JSON list of C-alpha atoms in Angstrom, two decimals:
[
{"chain": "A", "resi": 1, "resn": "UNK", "atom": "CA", "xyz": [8.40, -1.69, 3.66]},
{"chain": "A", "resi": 2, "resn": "UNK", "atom": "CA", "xyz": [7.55, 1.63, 4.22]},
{"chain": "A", "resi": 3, "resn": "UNK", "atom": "CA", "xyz": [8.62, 3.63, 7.31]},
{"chain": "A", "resi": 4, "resn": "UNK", "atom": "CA", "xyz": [5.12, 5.31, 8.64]},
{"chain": "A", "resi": 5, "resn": "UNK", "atom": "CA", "xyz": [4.30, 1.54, 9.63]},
{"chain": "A", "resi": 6, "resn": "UNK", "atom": "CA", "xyz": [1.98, 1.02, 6.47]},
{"chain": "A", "resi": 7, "resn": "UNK", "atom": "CA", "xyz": [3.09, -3.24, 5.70]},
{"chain": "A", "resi": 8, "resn": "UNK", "atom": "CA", "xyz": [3.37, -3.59, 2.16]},
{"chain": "A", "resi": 9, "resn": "UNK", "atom": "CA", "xyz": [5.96, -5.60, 0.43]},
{"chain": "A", "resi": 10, "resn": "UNK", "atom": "CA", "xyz": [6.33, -3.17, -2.66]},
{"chain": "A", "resi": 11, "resn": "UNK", "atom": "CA", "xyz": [3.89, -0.86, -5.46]},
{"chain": "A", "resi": 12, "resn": "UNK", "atom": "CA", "xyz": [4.43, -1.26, -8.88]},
{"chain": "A", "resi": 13, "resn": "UNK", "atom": "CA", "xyz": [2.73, 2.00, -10.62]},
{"chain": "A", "resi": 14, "resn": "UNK", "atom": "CA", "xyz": [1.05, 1.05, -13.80]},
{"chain": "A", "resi": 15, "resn": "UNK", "atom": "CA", "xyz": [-1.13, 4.27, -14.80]},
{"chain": "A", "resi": 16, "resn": "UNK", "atom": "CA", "xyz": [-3.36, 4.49, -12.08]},
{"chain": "A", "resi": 17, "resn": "UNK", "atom": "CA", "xyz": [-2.76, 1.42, -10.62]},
{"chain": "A", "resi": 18, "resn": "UNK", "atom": "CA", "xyz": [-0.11, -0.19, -8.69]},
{"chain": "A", "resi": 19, "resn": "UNK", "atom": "CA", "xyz": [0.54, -3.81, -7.42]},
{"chain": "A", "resi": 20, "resn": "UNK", "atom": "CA", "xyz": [2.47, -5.01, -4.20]},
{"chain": "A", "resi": 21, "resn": "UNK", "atom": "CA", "xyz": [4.93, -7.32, -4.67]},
{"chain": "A", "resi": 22, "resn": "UNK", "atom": "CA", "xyz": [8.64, -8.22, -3.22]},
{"chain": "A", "resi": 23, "resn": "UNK", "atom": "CA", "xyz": [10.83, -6.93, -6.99]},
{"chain": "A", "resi": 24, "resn": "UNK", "atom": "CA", "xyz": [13.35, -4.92, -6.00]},
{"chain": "A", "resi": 25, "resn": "UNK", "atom": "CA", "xyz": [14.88, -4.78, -9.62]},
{"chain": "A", "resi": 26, "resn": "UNK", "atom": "CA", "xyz": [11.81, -4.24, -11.70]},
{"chain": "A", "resi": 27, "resn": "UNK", "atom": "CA", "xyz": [11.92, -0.29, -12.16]},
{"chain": "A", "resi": 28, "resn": "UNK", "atom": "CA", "xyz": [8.00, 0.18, -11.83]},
{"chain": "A", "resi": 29, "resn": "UNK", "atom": "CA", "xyz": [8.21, -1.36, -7.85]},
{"chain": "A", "resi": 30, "resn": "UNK", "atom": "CA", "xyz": [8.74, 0.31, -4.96]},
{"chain": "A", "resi": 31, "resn": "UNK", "atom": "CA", "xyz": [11.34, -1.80, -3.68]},
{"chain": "A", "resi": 32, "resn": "UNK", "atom": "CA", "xyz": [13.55, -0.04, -6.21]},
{"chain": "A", "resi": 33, "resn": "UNK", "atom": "CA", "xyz": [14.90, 2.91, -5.39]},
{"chain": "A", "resi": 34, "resn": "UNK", "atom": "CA", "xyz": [15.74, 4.19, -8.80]},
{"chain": "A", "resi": 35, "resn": "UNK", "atom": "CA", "xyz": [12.09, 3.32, -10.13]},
{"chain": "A", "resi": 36, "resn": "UNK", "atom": "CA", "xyz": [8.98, 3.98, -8.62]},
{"chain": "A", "resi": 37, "resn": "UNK", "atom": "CA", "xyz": [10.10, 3.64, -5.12]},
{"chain": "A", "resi": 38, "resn": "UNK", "atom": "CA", "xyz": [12.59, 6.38, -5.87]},
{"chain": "A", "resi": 39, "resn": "UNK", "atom": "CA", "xyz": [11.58, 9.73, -3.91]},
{"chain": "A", "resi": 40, "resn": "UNK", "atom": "CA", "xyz": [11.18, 11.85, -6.90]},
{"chain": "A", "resi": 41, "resn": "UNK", "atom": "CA", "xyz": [8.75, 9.61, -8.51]},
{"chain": "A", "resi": 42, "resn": "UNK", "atom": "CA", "xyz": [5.88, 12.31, -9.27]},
{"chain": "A", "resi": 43, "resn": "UNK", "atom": "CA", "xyz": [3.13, 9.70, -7.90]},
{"chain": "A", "resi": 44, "resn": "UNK", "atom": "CA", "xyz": [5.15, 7.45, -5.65]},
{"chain": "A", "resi": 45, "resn": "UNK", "atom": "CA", "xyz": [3.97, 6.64, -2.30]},
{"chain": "A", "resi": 46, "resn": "UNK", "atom": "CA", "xyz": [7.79, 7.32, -1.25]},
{"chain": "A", "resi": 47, "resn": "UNK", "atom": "CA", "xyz": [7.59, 11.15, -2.68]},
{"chain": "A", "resi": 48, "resn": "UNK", "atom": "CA", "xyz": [6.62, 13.36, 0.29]},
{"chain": "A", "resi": 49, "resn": "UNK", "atom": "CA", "xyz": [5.30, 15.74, -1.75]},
{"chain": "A", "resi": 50, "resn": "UNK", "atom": "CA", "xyz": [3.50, 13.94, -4.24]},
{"chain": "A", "resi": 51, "resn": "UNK", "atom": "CA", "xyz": [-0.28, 13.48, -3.55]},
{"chain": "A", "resi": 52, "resn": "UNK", "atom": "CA", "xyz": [0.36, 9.51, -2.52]},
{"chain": "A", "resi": 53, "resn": "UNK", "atom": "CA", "xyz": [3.05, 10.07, -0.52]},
{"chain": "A", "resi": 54, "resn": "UNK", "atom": "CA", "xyz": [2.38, 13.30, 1.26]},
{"chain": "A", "resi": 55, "resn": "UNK", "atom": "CA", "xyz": [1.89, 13.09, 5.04]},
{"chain": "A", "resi": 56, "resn": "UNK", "atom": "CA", "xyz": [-0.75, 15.97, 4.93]},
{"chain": "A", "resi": 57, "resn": "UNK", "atom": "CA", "xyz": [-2.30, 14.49, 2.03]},
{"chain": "A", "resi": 58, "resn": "UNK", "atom": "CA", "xyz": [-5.84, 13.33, 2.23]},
{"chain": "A", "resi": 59, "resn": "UNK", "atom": "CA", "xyz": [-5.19, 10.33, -0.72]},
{"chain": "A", "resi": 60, "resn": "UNK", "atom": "CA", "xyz": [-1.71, 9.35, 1.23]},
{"chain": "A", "resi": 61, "resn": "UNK", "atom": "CA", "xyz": [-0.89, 5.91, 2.21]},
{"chain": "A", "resi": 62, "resn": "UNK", "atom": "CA", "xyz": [1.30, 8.06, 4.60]},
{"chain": "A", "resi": 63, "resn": "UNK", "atom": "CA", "xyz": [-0.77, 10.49, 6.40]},
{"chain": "A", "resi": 64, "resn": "UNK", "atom": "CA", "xyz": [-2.28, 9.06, 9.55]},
{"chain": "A", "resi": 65, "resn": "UNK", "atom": "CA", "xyz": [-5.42, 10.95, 9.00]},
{"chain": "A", "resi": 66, "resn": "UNK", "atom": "CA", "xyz": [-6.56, 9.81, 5.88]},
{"chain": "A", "resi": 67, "resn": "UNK", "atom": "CA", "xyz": [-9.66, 9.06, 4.67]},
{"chain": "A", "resi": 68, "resn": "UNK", "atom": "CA", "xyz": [-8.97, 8.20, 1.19]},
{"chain": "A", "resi": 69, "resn": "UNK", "atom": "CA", "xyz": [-6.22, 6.32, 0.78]},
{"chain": "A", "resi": 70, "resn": "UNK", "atom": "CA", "xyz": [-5.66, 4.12, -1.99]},
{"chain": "A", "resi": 71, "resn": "UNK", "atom": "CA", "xyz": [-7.40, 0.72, -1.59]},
{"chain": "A", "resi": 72, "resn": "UNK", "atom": "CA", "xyz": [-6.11, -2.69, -2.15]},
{"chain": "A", "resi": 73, "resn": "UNK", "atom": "CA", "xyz": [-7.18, -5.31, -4.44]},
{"chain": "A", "resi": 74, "resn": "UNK", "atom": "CA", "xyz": [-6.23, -8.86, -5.49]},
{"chain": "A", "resi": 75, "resn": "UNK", "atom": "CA", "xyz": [-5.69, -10.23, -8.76]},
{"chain": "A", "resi": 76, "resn": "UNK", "atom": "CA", "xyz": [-9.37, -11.71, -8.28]},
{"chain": "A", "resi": 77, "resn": "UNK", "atom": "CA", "xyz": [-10.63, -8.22, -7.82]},
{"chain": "A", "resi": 78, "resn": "UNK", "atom": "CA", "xyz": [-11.06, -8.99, -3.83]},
{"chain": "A", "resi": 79, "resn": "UNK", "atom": "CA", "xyz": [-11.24, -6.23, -2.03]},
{"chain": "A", "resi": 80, "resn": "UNK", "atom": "CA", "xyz": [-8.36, -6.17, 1.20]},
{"chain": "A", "resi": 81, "resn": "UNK", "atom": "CA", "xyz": [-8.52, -2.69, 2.64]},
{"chain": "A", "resi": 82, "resn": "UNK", "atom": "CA", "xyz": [-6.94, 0.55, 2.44]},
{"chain": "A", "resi": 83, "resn": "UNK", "atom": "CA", "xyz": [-2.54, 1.06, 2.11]},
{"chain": "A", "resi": 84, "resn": "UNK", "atom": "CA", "xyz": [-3.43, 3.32, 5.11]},
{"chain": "A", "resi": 85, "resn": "UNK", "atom": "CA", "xyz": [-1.03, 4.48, 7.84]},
{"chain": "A", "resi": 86, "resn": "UNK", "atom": "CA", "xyz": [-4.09, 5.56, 9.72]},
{"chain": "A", "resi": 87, "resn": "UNK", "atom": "CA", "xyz": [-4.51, 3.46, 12.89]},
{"chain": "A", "resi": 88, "resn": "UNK", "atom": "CA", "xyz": [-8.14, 4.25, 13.48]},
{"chain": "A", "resi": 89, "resn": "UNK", "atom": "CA", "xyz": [-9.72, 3.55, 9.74]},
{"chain": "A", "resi": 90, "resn": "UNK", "atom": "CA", "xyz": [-11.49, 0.61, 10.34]},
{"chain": "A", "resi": 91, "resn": "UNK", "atom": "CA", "xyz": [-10.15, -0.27, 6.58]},
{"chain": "A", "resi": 92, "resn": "UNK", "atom": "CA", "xyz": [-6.99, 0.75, 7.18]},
{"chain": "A", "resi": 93, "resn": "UNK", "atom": "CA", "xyz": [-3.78, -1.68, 6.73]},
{"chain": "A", "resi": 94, "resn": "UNK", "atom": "CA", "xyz": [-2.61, -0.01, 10.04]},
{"chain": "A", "resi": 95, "resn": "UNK", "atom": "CA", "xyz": [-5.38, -0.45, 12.09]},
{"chain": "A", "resi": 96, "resn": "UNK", "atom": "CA", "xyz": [-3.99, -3.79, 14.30]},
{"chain": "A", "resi": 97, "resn": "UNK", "atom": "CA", "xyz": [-7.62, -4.63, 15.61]},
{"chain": "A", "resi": 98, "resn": "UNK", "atom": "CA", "xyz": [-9.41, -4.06, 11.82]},
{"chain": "A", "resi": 99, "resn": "UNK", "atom": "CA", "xyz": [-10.10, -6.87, 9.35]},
{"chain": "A", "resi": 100, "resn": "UNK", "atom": "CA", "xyz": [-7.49, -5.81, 7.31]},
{"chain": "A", "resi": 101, "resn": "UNK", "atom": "CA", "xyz": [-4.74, -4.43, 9.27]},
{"chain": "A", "resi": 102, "resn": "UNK", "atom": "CA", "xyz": [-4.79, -7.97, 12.08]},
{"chain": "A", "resi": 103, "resn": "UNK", "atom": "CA", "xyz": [-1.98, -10.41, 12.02]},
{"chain": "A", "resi": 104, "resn": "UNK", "atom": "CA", "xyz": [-4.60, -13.04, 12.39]},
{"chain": "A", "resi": 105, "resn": "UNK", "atom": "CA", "xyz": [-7.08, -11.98, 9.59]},
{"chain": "A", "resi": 106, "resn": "UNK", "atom": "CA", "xyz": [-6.97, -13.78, 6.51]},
{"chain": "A", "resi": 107, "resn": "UNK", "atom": "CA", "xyz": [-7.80, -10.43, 4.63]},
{"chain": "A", "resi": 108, "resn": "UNK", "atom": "CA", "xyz": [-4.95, -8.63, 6.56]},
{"chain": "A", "resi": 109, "resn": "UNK", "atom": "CA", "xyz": [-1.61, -8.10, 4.31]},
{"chain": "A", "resi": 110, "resn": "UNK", "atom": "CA", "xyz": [0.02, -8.22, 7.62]},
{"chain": "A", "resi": 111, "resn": "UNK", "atom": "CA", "xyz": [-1.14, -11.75, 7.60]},
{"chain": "A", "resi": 112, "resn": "UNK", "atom": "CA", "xyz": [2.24, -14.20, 6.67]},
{"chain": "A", "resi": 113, "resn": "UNK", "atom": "CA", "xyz": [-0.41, -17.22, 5.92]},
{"chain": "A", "resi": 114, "resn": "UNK", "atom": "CA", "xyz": [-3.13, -15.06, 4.32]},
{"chain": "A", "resi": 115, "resn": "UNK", "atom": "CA", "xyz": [-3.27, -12.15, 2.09]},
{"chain": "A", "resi": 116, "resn": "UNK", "atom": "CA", "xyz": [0.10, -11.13, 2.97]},
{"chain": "A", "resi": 117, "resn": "UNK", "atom": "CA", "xyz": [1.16, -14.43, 1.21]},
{"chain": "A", "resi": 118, "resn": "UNK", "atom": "CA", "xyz": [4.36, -13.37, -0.69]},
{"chain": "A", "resi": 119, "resn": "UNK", "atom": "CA", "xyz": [3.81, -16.29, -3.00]},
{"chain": "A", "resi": 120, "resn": "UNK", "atom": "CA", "xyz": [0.74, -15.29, -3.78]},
{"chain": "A", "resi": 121, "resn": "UNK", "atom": "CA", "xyz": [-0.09, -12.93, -7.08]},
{"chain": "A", "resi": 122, "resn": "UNK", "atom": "CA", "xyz": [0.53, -9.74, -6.38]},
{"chain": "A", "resi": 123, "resn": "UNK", "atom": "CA", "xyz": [-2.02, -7.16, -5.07]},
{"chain": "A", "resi": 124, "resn": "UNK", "atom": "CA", "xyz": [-3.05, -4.15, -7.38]},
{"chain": "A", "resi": 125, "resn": "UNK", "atom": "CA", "xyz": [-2.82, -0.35, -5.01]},
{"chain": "A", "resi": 126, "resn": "UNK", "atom": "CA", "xyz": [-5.57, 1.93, -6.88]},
{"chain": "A", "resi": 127, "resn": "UNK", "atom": "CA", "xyz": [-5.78, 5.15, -5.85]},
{"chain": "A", "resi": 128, "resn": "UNK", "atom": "CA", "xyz": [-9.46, 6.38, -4.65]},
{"chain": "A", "resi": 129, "resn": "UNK", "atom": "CA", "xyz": [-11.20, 9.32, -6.26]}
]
């Protein structure tokens, strides 16, 4: 999980594309910390000065400004808001009163019984442009 209060489970990066899952020995997830989740990955979210992990970075899951933080998708292609540690995005995975940021929303990765599933397939993280 990572500390700015952004709930995801891990972030495999694949190209330009990641996908949250719990795999904590596969070297492309976050959950490793000598893979991607290391914090000298040049793209990692876990980097602080990479563009994804920067806390003044516009495209950071771990700026609380953001506007353009990378969006989440399921394997379906459903859309399930932004990996956003902004609290006031109304997309934003942080935002406790948004669709996709509630405990109680079935859209909401913070969700145990809904999106947030861990046996459900994992979630691609694709950075915005």
């Amino acid at each position: 999980m990572l500390r700015t209060g952004v709930a995801v489970v891990g972030i495999l990066w694949f190209c330009r594309i990641a996908v949250a899952q719990t795999c904590p020995y596969d070297s492309r997830c976050l959950n490793n910390p000598y893979g991607a989740g290391s914090p000298y990955a040049p793209n990692g979210v876990n980097n602080p000065y990479s563009r994804y992990g920067s806390p003044y970075s516009n495209e950071s899951a771990r700026n609380p400004y953001a506007t353009n933080a990378p969006a989440l998708y399921d394997q379906q292609g459903v859309y399930h808001g932004r990996l956003s540690a902004n609290q006031y995005d109304p997309e934003s995975t942080s935002n406790r009163y948004g669709r996709y940021g509630s405990p109680y929303s079935s859209d909401s990765i913070n969700n145990p019984y809904g999106a947030g599933n861990p046996y459900k397939p994992p979630m691609l993280v694709v950075p915005q442009r």
